[in-house]
mmCIF file of C-alpha atoms in Angstrom:
data_model
loop_
_atom_site.group_PDB
_atom_site.id
_atom_site.type_symbol
_atom_site.label_atom_id
_atom_site.label_comp_id
_atom_site.label_asym_id
_atom_site.label_seq_id
_atom_site.Cartn_x
_atom_site.Cartn_y
_atom_site.Cartn_z
ATOM 1 C CA MET A 20 19.300 -1.561 -13.768
ATOM 2 C CA ALA A 21 18.966 -4.971 -16.007
ATOM 3 C CA LEU A 22 17.127 -7.470 -13.222
ATOM 4 C CA ASP A 23 18.968 -11.291 -13.859
ATOM 5 C CA THR A 24 19.595 -12.385 -10.824
ATOM 6 C CA LEU A 25 16.753 -12.013 -7.349
ATOM 7 C CA LYS A 26 19.832 -10.169 -5.543
ATOM 8 C CA ASP A 27 19.416 -7.393 -8.422
ATOM 9 C CA LEU A 28 16.005 -7.236 -7.340
ATOM 10 C CA PHE A 29 16.810 -7.745 -3.796
ATOM 11 C CA LEU A 30 19.058 -4.635 -4.536
ATOM 12 C CA SER A 31 15.808 -2.731 -5.975
ATOM 13 C CA GLU A 32 13.549 -3.063 -3.565
ATOM 14 C CA LEU A 33 16.131 -1.880 -1.012
ATOM 15 C CA ARG A 34 16.985 1.216 -2.952
ATOM 16 C CA ASP A 35 13.090 1.777 -3.626
ATOM 17 C CA ILE A 36 12.151 1.141 0.050
ATOM 18 C CA TYR A 37 14.760 3.262 1.867
ATOM 19 C CA HIS A 38 13.481 6.112 -0.240
ATOM 20 C CA ALA A 39 10.034 5.419 0.700
ATOM 21 C CA GLU A 40 11.323 6.006 4.434
ATOM 22 C CA ASN A 41 13.242 8.941 3.740
ATOM 23 C CA GLN A 42 10.216 10.574 2.582
ATOM 24 C CA LEU A 43 8.709 9.621 5.583
ATOM 25 C CA LEU A 44 10.495 11.152 7.632
ATOM 26 C CA ALA A 45 9.830 14.033 6.135
ATOM 27 C CA ALA A 46 5.830 13.654 5.798
ATOM 28 C CA LEU A 47 5.553 12.635 9.503
ATOM 29 C CA PRO A 48 6.010 15.350 11.325
ATOM 30 C CA ARG A 49 4.011 17.681 9.065
ATOM 31 C CA MET A 50 1.151 14.636 10.429
ATOM 32 C CA ALA A 51 1.656 14.884 13.916
ATOM 33 C CA GLU A 52 1.221 18.490 13.336
ATOM 34 C CA ALA A 53 -2.382 18.162 12.021
ATOM 35 C CA ALA A 54 -3.374 15.653 14.381
ATOM 36 C CA VAL A 55 -5.672 16.832 16.804
ATOM 37 C CA ALA A 56 -6.004 14.495 18.910
ATOM 38 C CA PRO A 57 -3.000 13.520 21.286
ATOM 39 C CA ALA A 58 -2.478 10.014 20.963
ATOM 40 C CA LEU A 59 -2.972 10.350 17.113
ATOM 41 C CA ARG A 60 -0.203 12.979 17.156
ATOM 42 C CA ASP A 61 1.847 10.949 19.935
ATOM 43 C CA ALA A 62 1.547 7.278 17.542
ATOM 44 C CA PHE A 63 3.057 9.803 14.373
ATOM 45 C CA ILE A 64 5.709 10.766 16.883
ATOM 46 C CA LYS A 65 6.422 7.643 18.385
ATOM 47 C CA HIS A 66 6.839 6.129 14.387
ATOM 48 C CA LEU A 67 9.193 8.884 13.756
ATOM 49 C CA GLU A 68 10.901 7.922 15.720
ATOM 50 C CA GLU A 69 10.685 4.053 14.706
ATOM 51 C CA THR A 70 11.056 5.240 11.493
ATOM 52 C CA GLU A 71 14.489 6.849 11.821
ATOM 53 C CA ILE A 72 16.040 3.768 13.314
ATOM 54 C CA GLN A 73 14.164 1.567 10.608
ATOM 55 C CA VAL A 74 16.389 3.596 7.355
ATOM 56 C CA GLN A 75 19.666 3.079 10.180
ATOM 57 C CA ARG A 76 18.667 -1.126 9.537
ATOM 58 C CA LEU A 77 18.830 -0.217 6.207
ATOM 59 C CA ASP A 78 22.576 1.448 6.192
ATOM 60 C CA ASN A 79 23.351 -1.501 8.094
ATOM 61 C CA VAL A 80 21.579 -3.701 5.081
ATOM 62 C CA PHE A 81 23.170 -1.719 2.776
ATOM 63 C CA GLU A 82 26.998 -1.965 4.413
ATOM 64 C CA ALA A 83 26.400 -5.521 5.124
ATOM 65 C CA LEU A 84 25.976 -6.320 1.403
ATOM 66 C CA GLY A 85 28.423 -4.205 0.646
ATOM 67 C CA GLU A 86 26.305 -1.315 -1.545
ATOM 68 C CA SER A 87 25.977 1.922 -1.201
ATOM 69 C CA ALA A 88 23.033 3.458 0.630
ATOM 70 C CA ARG A 89 21.141 5.095 -1.730
ATOM 71 C CA GLY A 90 17.692 5.214 -2.524
ATOM 72 C CA LYS A 91 15.328 5.124 -6.092
ATOM 73 C CA ARG A 92 13.027 7.198 -6.450
ATOM 74 C CA CYS A 93 9.712 5.352 -4.909
ATOM 75 C CA GLN A 94 6.435 6.783 -6.885
ATOM 76 C CA GLY A 95 4.226 4.969 -5.622
ATOM 77 C CA MET A 96 4.858 5.918 -1.510
ATOM 78 C CA GLU A 97 4.922 9.525 -3.684
ATOM 79 C CA GLY A 98 1.714 9.380 -4.609
ATOM 80 C CA ILE A 99 0.175 8.209 -0.933
ATOM 81 C CA VAL A 100 1.951 11.319 0.496
ATOM 82 C CA GLU A 101 1.349 13.623 -2.311
ATOM 83 C CA GLU A 102 -2.255 12.208 -0.956
ATOM 84 C CA GLY A 103 -1.626 13.007 2.363
ATOM 85 C CA LYS A 104 -0.403 16.501 1.415
ATOM 86 C CA GLU A 105 -3.608 17.716 0.116
ATOM 87 C CA LEU A 106 -5.912 16.141 3.063
ATOM 88 C CA MET A 107 -3.730 18.251 4.981
ATOM 89 C CA ALA A 108 -4.558 20.945 2.663
ATOM 90 C CA GLU A 109 -8.543 20.624 2.669
ATOM 91 C CA ASP A 110 -11.227 22.680 4.036
ATOM 92 C CA GLY A 111 -12.760 20.260 6.515
ATOM 93 C CA GLY A 112 -13.711 19.690 10.288
ATOM 94 C CA GLU A 113 -11.040 18.342 12.600
ATOM 95 C CA PRO A 114 -12.082 15.265 14.060
ATOM 96 C CA VAL A 115 -12.649 14.350 10.286
ATOM 97 C CA LEU A 116 -8.921 15.513 9.229
ATOM 98 C CA ASP A 117 -8.317 12.850 12.240
ATOM 99 C CA ALA A 118 -10.050 9.842 10.562
ATOM 100 C CA ALA A 119 -8.262 11.433 6.742
ATOM 101 C CA LEU A 120 -5.086 10.876 9.000
ATOM 102 C CA ILE A 121 -5.053 7.480 9.948
ATOM 103 C CA ALA A 122 -6.305 6.264 6.397
ATOM 104 C CA ALA A 123 -3.702 7.866 4.456
ATOM 105 C CA ALA A 124 -1.138 7.008 7.287
ATOM 106 C CA GLN A 125 -2.643 3.401 6.710
ATOM 107 C CA LYS A 126 -2.187 3.494 3.107
ATOM 108 C CA VAL A 127 1.966 4.550 3.995
ATOM 109 C CA GLU A 128 1.830 1.490 6.237
ATOM 110 C CA HIS A 129 -0.073 -1.117 3.968
ATOM 111 C CA TYR A 130 2.843 -0.250 1.324
ATOM 112 C CA GLU A 131 5.746 -0.967 3.590
ATOM 113 C CA ILE A 132 4.740 -3.830 4.726
ATOM 114 C CA ALA A 133 4.162 -5.383 1.592
ATOM 115 C CA ALA A 134 7.817 -4.360 0.318
ATOM 116 C CA TYR A 135 8.939 -5.368 3.940
ATOM 117 C CA GLY A 136 7.279 -8.765 3.842
ATOM 118 C CA CYS A 137 8.903 -9.655 -0.067
ATOM 119 C CA LEU A 138 12.362 -8.356 1.175
ATOM 120 C CA VAL A 139 12.381 -10.621 4.090
ATOM 121 C CA THR A 140 11.386 -13.591 1.823
ATOM 122 C CA TYR A 141 14.547 -12.647 -0.390
ATOM 123 C CA ALA A 142 17.016 -11.871 2.289
ATOM 124 C CA GLY A 143 16.168 -15.719 2.876
ATOM 125 C CA LEU A 144 16.135 -17.459 -0.246
ATOM 126 C CA LEU A 145 19.627 -15.568 -0.696
ATOM 127 C CA GLY A 146 21.463 -17.325 2.296
ATOM 128 C CA GLU A 147 21.643 -13.787 3.788
ATOM 129 C CA PRO A 148 19.520 -15.008 7.430
ATOM 130 C CA GLN A 149 21.171 -11.498 9.816
ATOM 131 C CA ILE A 150 19.885 -9.656 6.403
ATOM 132 C CA ALA A 151 16.279 -10.959 7.389
ATOM 133 C CA LYS A 152 15.750 -10.791 10.973
ATOM 134 C CA LEU A 153 17.016 -6.973 10.439
ATOM 135 C CA LEU A 154 14.595 -6.699 7.459
ATOM 136 C CA LYS A 155 11.659 -8.743 9.913
ATOM 137 C CA ALA A 156 12.479 -6.417 12.459
ATOM 138 C CA THR A 157 11.434 -3.066 10.668
ATOM 139 C CA LEU A 158 8.375 -5.713 9.175
ATOM 140 C CA ALA A 159 7.260 -5.975 12.580
ATOM 141 C CA GLU A 160 7.496 -2.600 13.680
ATOM 142 C CA GLU A 161 5.612 -1.419 10.695
ATOM 143 C CA GLU A 162 2.713 -4.433 11.469
ATOM 144 C CA ALA A 163 2.499 -3.618 14.434
ATOM 145 C CA THR A 164 1.671 0.372 13.502
ATOM 146 C CA ASP A 165 -1.166 -0.347 11.410
ATOM 147 C CA LYS A 166 -3.209 -2.380 13.907
ATOM 148 C CA ALA A 167 -1.981 0.704 16.326
ATOM 149 C CA LEU A 168 -3.489 3.113 13.913
ATOM 150 C CA THR A 169 -6.557 0.856 13.337
ATOM 151 C CA ALA A 170 -6.941 0.713 17.243
ATOM 152 C CA LEU A 171 -7.482 4.757 17.541
ATOM 153 C CA GLY A 172 -9.922 4.791 15.016
ATOM 154 C CA GLU A 173 -12.375 2.653 16.561
ATOM 155 C CA SER A 174 -11.370 3.830 19.946
ATOM 156 C CA GLY A 175 -12.685 7.458 19.626
ATOM 157 C CA ILE A 176 -11.434 9.420 16.482
ATOM 158 C CA ASN A 177 -13.482 8.052 13.734
ATOM 159 C CA GLN A 178 -16.658 8.382 16.506
ATOM 160 C CA ALA A 179 -15.285 11.957 17.020
ATOM 161 C CA ALA A 180 -15.585 12.501 12.973
ATOM 162 C CA VAL A 181 -19.529 10.973 13.124
ATOM 163 C CA ALA A 182 -20.542 13.362 16.089
ATOM 164 C CA ALA A 183 -19.168 16.067 13.885
ATOM 165 C CA GLY A 184 -21.122 15.623 11.174
ATOM 166 C CA MET A 185 -24.150 15.047 13.072
ATOM 167 C CA THR A 186 -23.756 18.657 15.146
ATOM 168 C CA GLU A 187 -23.349 19.994 11.915
ATOM 169 C CA GLU A 188 -26.639 18.796 10.239
ATOM 170 C CA GLU A 189 -28.574 19.768 13.152
ATOM 171 C CA GLU A 190 -26.834 23.222 13.458
ATOM 172 C CA GLU A 191 -28.045 23.279 9.401
ATOM 173 C CA ASP A 192 -32.024 22.305 10.348
ATOM 174 C CA MET B 14 -14.416 18.665 -1.384
ATOM 175 C CA ALA B 15 -14.605 19.951 2.038
ATOM 176 C CA LEU B 16 -14.056 17.136 4.794
ATOM 177 C CA ASP B 17 -16.976 18.516 7.140
ATOM 178 C CA THR B 18 -18.375 14.703 7.669
ATOM 179 C CA LEU B 19 -17.673 11.282 8.341
ATOM 180 C CA LYS B 20 -19.571 11.066 5.056
ATOM 181 C CA ASP B 21 -17.657 13.247 3.385
ATOM 182 C CA LEU B 22 -14.233 11.412 3.506
ATOM 183 C CA PHE B 23 -16.279 8.044 2.822
ATOM 184 C CA LEU B 24 -17.356 9.820 -0.316
ATOM 185 C CA SER B 25 -13.616 10.685 -1.033
ATOM 186 C CA GLU B 26 -12.019 7.755 0.174
ATOM 187 C CA LEU B 27 -14.482 5.352 -2.647
ATOM 188 C CA ARG B 28 -14.110 7.942 -5.147
ATOM 189 C CA ASP B 29 -10.210 7.188 -4.318
ATOM 190 C CA ILE B 30 -10.317 3.496 -5.096
ATOM 191 C CA TYR B 31 -12.811 3.814 -7.698
ATOM 192 C CA HIS B 32 -10.636 4.992 -9.462
ATOM 193 C CA ALA B 33 -7.579 2.826 -8.369
ATOM 194 C CA GLU B 34 -9.831 0.088 -9.057
ATOM 195 C CA ASN B 35 -10.632 0.953 -12.632
ATOM 196 C CA GLN B 36 -6.915 2.374 -13.333
ATOM 197 C CA LEU B 37 -5.927 -1.939 -12.061
ATOM 198 C CA LEU B 38 -8.737 -3.306 -15.049
ATOM 199 C CA ALA B 39 -6.233 -1.722 -17.352
ATOM 200 C CA ALA B 40 -2.972 -2.719 -15.946
ATOM 201 C CA LEU B 41 -4.106 -6.350 -15.222
ATOM 202 C CA PRO B 42 -4.426 -7.775 -17.997
ATOM 203 C CA ARG B 43 -0.706 -6.181 -18.729
ATOM 204 C CA MET B 44 0.249 -7.828 -15.666
ATOM 205 C CA ALA B 45 -0.492 -11.117 -16.920
ATOM 206 C CA GLU B 46 0.778 -11.288 -20.304
ATOM 207 C CA ALA B 47 4.035 -10.700 -18.622
ATOM 208 C CA ALA B 48 3.743 -13.412 -15.489
ATOM 209 C CA VAL B 49 5.635 -16.372 -17.295
ATOM 210 C CA ALA B 50 4.949 -19.125 -15.011
ATOM 211 C CA PRO B 51 1.200 -19.997 -15.716
ATOM 212 C CA ALA B 52 0.372 -20.227 -11.690
ATOM 213 C CA LEU B 53 1.013 -16.359 -11.998
ATOM 214 C CA ARG B 54 -0.684 -15.550 -14.676
ATOM 215 C CA ASP B 55 -3.970 -17.303 -13.743
ATOM 216 C CA ALA B 56 -3.382 -15.415 -10.566
ATOM 217 C CA PHE B 57 -4.016 -12.469 -12.402
ATOM 218 C CA ILE B 58 -6.472 -13.409 -14.539
ATOM 219 C CA LYS B 59 -8.655 -14.430 -11.473
ATOM 220 C CA HIS B 60 -8.228 -11.313 -10.006
ATOM 221 C CA LEU B 61 -8.772 -8.873 -13.088
ATOM 222 C CA GLU B 62 -12.374 -11.217 -12.656
ATOM 223 C CA GLU B 63 -12.535 -10.547 -8.853
ATOM 224 C CA THR B 64 -11.759 -6.303 -9.801
ATOM 225 C CA GLU B 65 -14.535 -6.578 -12.089
ATOM 226 C CA ILE B 66 -17.074 -7.307 -9.314
ATOM 227 C CA GLN B 67 -15.367 -5.018 -7.183
ATOM 228 C CA VAL B 68 -15.953 -1.864 -9.463
ATOM 229 C CA GLN B 69 -19.342 -3.664 -9.579
ATOM 230 C CA ARG B 70 -19.882 -3.569 -5.941
ATOM 231 C CA LEU B 71 -18.677 0.022 -5.928
ATOM 232 C CA ASP B 72 -21.576 0.944 -8.470
ATOM 233 C CA ASN B 73 -23.575 -0.407 -6.386
ATOM 234 C CA VAL B 74 -22.262 1.389 -3.229
ATOM 235 C CA PHE B 75 -22.913 4.620 -5.082
ATOM 236 C CA GLU B 76 -26.322 3.885 -6.417
ATOM 237 C CA ALA B 77 -26.910 3.007 -2.741
ATOM 238 C CA LEU B 78 -25.885 6.373 -1.332
ATOM 239 C CA GLY B 79 -27.638 8.452 -4.101
ATOM 240 C CA GLU B 80 -24.247 9.426 -5.441
ATOM 241 C CA SER B 81 -22.266 9.683 -9.208
ATOM 242 C CA ALA B 82 -20.255 6.536 -9.413
ATOM 243 C CA ARG B 83 -16.918 8.608 -10.160
ATOM 244 C CA GLY B 84 -13.942 8.354 -9.371
ATOM 245 C CA LYS B 85 -10.824 10.837 -8.400
ATOM 246 C CA ARG B 86 -7.088 10.492 -9.322
ATOM 247 C CA CYS B 87 -5.548 8.165 -6.634
ATOM 248 C CA GLN B 88 -2.083 9.225 -6.852
ATOM 249 C CA GLY B 89 -0.807 6.401 -4.389
ATOM 250 C CA MET B 90 -2.340 3.263 -7.094
ATOM 251 C CA GLU B 91 -1.155 5.861 -9.814
ATOM 252 C CA GLY B 92 2.599 5.565 -8.339
ATOM 253 C CA ILE B 93 2.349 1.644 -7.451
ATOM 254 C CA VAL B 94 0.966 0.868 -11.068
ATOM 255 C CA GLU B 95 3.719 3.260 -12.900
ATOM 256 C CA GLU B 96 6.701 1.734 -11.331
ATOM 257 C CA GLY B 97 5.368 -1.969 -12.219
ATOM 258 C CA LYS B 98 5.184 -0.921 -15.808
ATOM 259 C CA GLU B 99 8.861 0.283 -15.159
ATOM 260 C CA LEU B 100 9.608 -2.849 -14.270
ATOM 261 C CA MET B 101 7.992 -5.076 -16.438
ATOM 262 C CA ALA B 102 9.661 -2.491 -19.714
ATOM 263 C CA GLU B 103 13.202 -3.903 -17.576
ATOM 264 C CA ASP B 104 15.492 -6.021 -18.788
ATOM 265 C CA GLY B 105 15.928 -9.124 -16.897
ATOM 266 C CA GLY B 106 15.526 -12.980 -16.271
ATOM 267 C CA GLU B 107 12.055 -14.426 -16.543
ATOM 268 C CA PRO B 108 12.037 -15.916 -12.993
ATOM 269 C CA VAL B 109 13.062 -12.237 -11.315
ATOM 270 C CA LEU B 110 10.373 -11.125 -12.961
ATOM 271 C CA ASP B 111 8.113 -12.258 -12.679
ATOM 272 C CA ALA B 112 9.117 -12.350 -8.700
ATOM 273 C CA ALA B 113 9.297 -8.807 -9.504
ATOM 274 C CA LEU B 114 5.492 -9.004 -10.139
ATOM 275 C CA ILE B 115 4.507 -10.194 -7.602
ATOM 276 C CA ALA B 116 6.057 -7.458 -5.063
ATOM 277 C CA ALA B 117 4.825 -5.480 -7.383
ATOM 278 C CA ALA B 118 0.773 -6.946 -7.387
ATOM 279 C CA GLN B 119 1.451 -6.925 -3.261
ATOM 280 C CA LYS B 120 1.837 -3.702 -3.110
ATOM 281 C CA VAL B 121 -1.134 -3.048 -5.000
ATOM 282 C CA GLU B 122 -3.197 -6.270 -2.521
ATOM 283 C CA HIS B 123 -1.829 -4.045 0.352
ATOM 284 C CA TYR B 124 -3.183 0.078 -1.028
ATOM 285 C CA GLU B 125 -6.360 -1.883 -1.547
ATOM 286 C CA ILE B 126 -6.254 -3.535 2.243
ATOM 287 C CA ALA B 127 -5.435 -0.305 3.935
ATOM 288 C CA ALA B 128 -8.473 1.664 1.740
ATOM 289 C CA TYR B 129 -11.682 -1.368 2.110
ATOM 290 C CA GLY B 130 -10.215 -1.990 5.926
ATOM 291 C CA CYS B 131 -11.006 2.258 6.590
ATOM 292 C CA LEU B 132 -13.987 2.450 4.306
ATOM 293 C CA VAL B 133 -15.850 -0.869 6.332
ATOM 294 C CA THR B 134 -15.139 0.989 9.469
ATOM 295 C CA TYR B 135 -16.117 4.041 8.376
ATOM 296 C CA ALA B 136 -19.604 2.120 6.779
ATOM 297 C CA GLY B 137 -20.351 0.429 10.039
ATOM 298 C CA LEU B 138 -19.921 4.270 12.128
ATOM 299 C CA LEU B 139 -21.778 5.884 9.693
ATOM 300 C CA GLY B 140 -24.966 2.993 9.820
ATOM 301 C CA GLU B 141 -25.359 1.400 6.479
ATOM 302 C CA PRO B 142 -24.833 -2.458 6.862
ATOM 303 C CA GLN B 143 -25.353 -3.600 3.858
ATOM 304 C CA ILE B 144 -22.959 -1.345 2.667
ATOM 305 C CA ALA B 145 -20.387 -2.417 5.323
ATOM 306 C CA LYS B 146 -21.294 -6.446 4.034
ATOM 307 C CA LEU B 147 -20.479 -4.890 0.040
ATOM 308 C CA LEU B 148 -17.189 -3.485 1.459
ATOM 309 C CA LYS B 149 -16.112 -6.139 3.353
ATOM 310 C CA ALA B 150 -16.355 -8.781 0.426
ATOM 311 C CA THR B 151 -14.145 -6.985 -1.361
ATOM 312 C CA LEU B 152 -11.708 -7.236 0.870
ATOM 313 C CA ALA B 153 -11.972 -10.737 1.867
ATOM 314 C CA GLU B 154 -11.247 -11.032 -1.455
ATOM 315 C CA GLU B 155 -7.792 -8.482 -2.046
ATOM 316 C CA GLU B 156 -6.575 -10.262 1.271
ATOM 317 C CA ALA B 157 -6.876 -13.583 0.057
ATOM 318 C CA THR B 158 -5.124 -12.762 -2.780
ATOM 319 C CA ASP B 159 -1.904 -10.975 -0.788
ATOM 320 C CA LYS B 160 -1.743 -14.593 1.004
ATOM 321 C CA ALA B 161 -2.229 -16.464 -2.552
ATOM 322 C CA LEU B 162 0.452 -14.322 -3.665
ATOM 323 C CA THR B 163 3.004 -15.205 -1.162
ATOM 324 C CA ALA B 164 1.891 -18.660 -1.493
ATOM 325 C CA LEU B 165 3.291 -18.436 -5.242
ATOM 326 C CA GLY B 166 6.316 -16.892 -4.618
ATOM 327 C CA GLU B 167 6.740 -18.772 -1.799
ATOM 328 C CA SER B 168 5.846 -22.394 -3.894
ATOM 329 C CA GLY B 169 8.371 -21.523 -6.410
ATOM 330 C CA ILE B 170 8.517 -18.254 -8.283
ATOM 331 C CA ASN B 171 11.001 -16.873 -5.942
ATOM 332 C CA GLN B 172 13.608 -20.650 -5.547
ATOM 333 C CA ALA B 173 13.143 -20.105 -9.535
ATOM 334 C CA ALA B 174 14.499 -16.242 -8.902
ATOM 335 C CA VAL B 175 17.293 -17.428 -7.369
ATOM 336 C CA ALA B 176 18.162 -20.676 -9.577
ATOM 337 C CA ALA B 177 18.585 -18.692 -12.599
ATOM 338 C CA GLY B 178 20.945 -16.032 -10.738
ATOM 339 C CA MET B 179 23.124 -19.073 -9.895
ATOM 340 C CA THR B 180 23.048 -20.236 -13.518
ATOM 341 C CA GLU B 181 23.910 -16.740 -14.875
ATOM 342 C CA GLU B 182 26.998 -16.868 -11.778
ATOM 343 C CA GLU B 183 27.988 -20.412 -12.996
ATOM 344 C CA GLU B 184 28.193 -19.048 -16.784
ATOM 345 C CA GLU B 185 30.086 -15.849 -15.993
ATOM 346 C CA ASP B 186 32.651 -18.252 -14.471
#
C-alpha cells in the first residue's frame, strides 16, 4: 500500500491499531487469569471490557470512512504481547509476576497512547471531527488505564514484590 | 531467569531496555537519513546523541549493581523498529513519509517512557536513589522527545502531508 496522502497513512495506522486491539482482546483474559492481586485482576477485566468498546469504535470509524474494517499485522504490539506471554510462563514469586504484568501492560498502553495520539491529530487535519472525537475517547481511556496501573503498582503490588524478595533473602540466610 | 525478587525483575527490565536502546542506535541514523524536513532530521540526530548518553547511563547502572552490561532480546522494540523499516521502504509522498516517521518515533518513545517509568519506580523501592536519579534523567529526555515530535507534527509536517494529498487529488482531476 502506497502512502501518498495523509488519508493513506491514517488508514494504515487505523489497521495497525485494529490488529493491535484484537491481539489484546485475546491477551487480556490471560493476563487477568495470571494476576494474583484481585485489584490487578479487576483492572485487566475492566480494560478488556473497554477494549471491546474500542474495537467497536474502530468499526464505526472504518464505516464512516467507507472502508472495510480489517487489521494489518502490528509487529509492535505482537512483540509486546509476546514478551508478556514469556513473563507469564516464567518461574517466579507471585507478587513479582504481578509487578511484571503491570510493566507489560504499561508498554501496551503506551503503544496505544502513541498510536491514538497520532490518529486523533490526523482525523482533525483531515476534517473529520466526529471521527476525531471517537478516537479521542479511546485515547482518554488508554491514558486513564496507564495511570491506574501506575497507581496499582505504587499502592502495594510493587511493595509486595520487595517484601517477597526480603522474605526470600531471610530464608536463604 | 527466574523472577523471584523485584531485583530480578529490575535486572530483566534493564536488559530489555539496554537491547532496545542499542537497536535504536542502529535505527536512528537511518530515520534521520529518511526524513525530508530538516527539523525532523535534526530531531532524530539530536535524539541519537541523547541515546548514546542513555546507553552510557545504563552501563553505569549495571556497574553500580555489580552486574554485566548486556541486553536481552526486546521483542517490543524489535517489532516497532521493524514497522519503521517497512515504512521507510514504502513508496510514498515525502511529506506523508515524514508524518509516518513521526508516528513510528512516537511509538519508540512511548515504549521507552513505559519502561523507564517502571525502572525508576523499582530503583526507588529497592533503595537505590542514585540509580533512580540516572534513570529519571533518561525518562525526562524520552518525554521531552515525544513532546518535541508532537510539536513538529503540529507545526507543519502533518499539514504538509495534507497539502501533498490535496495536490495529488487535484492532479488526478
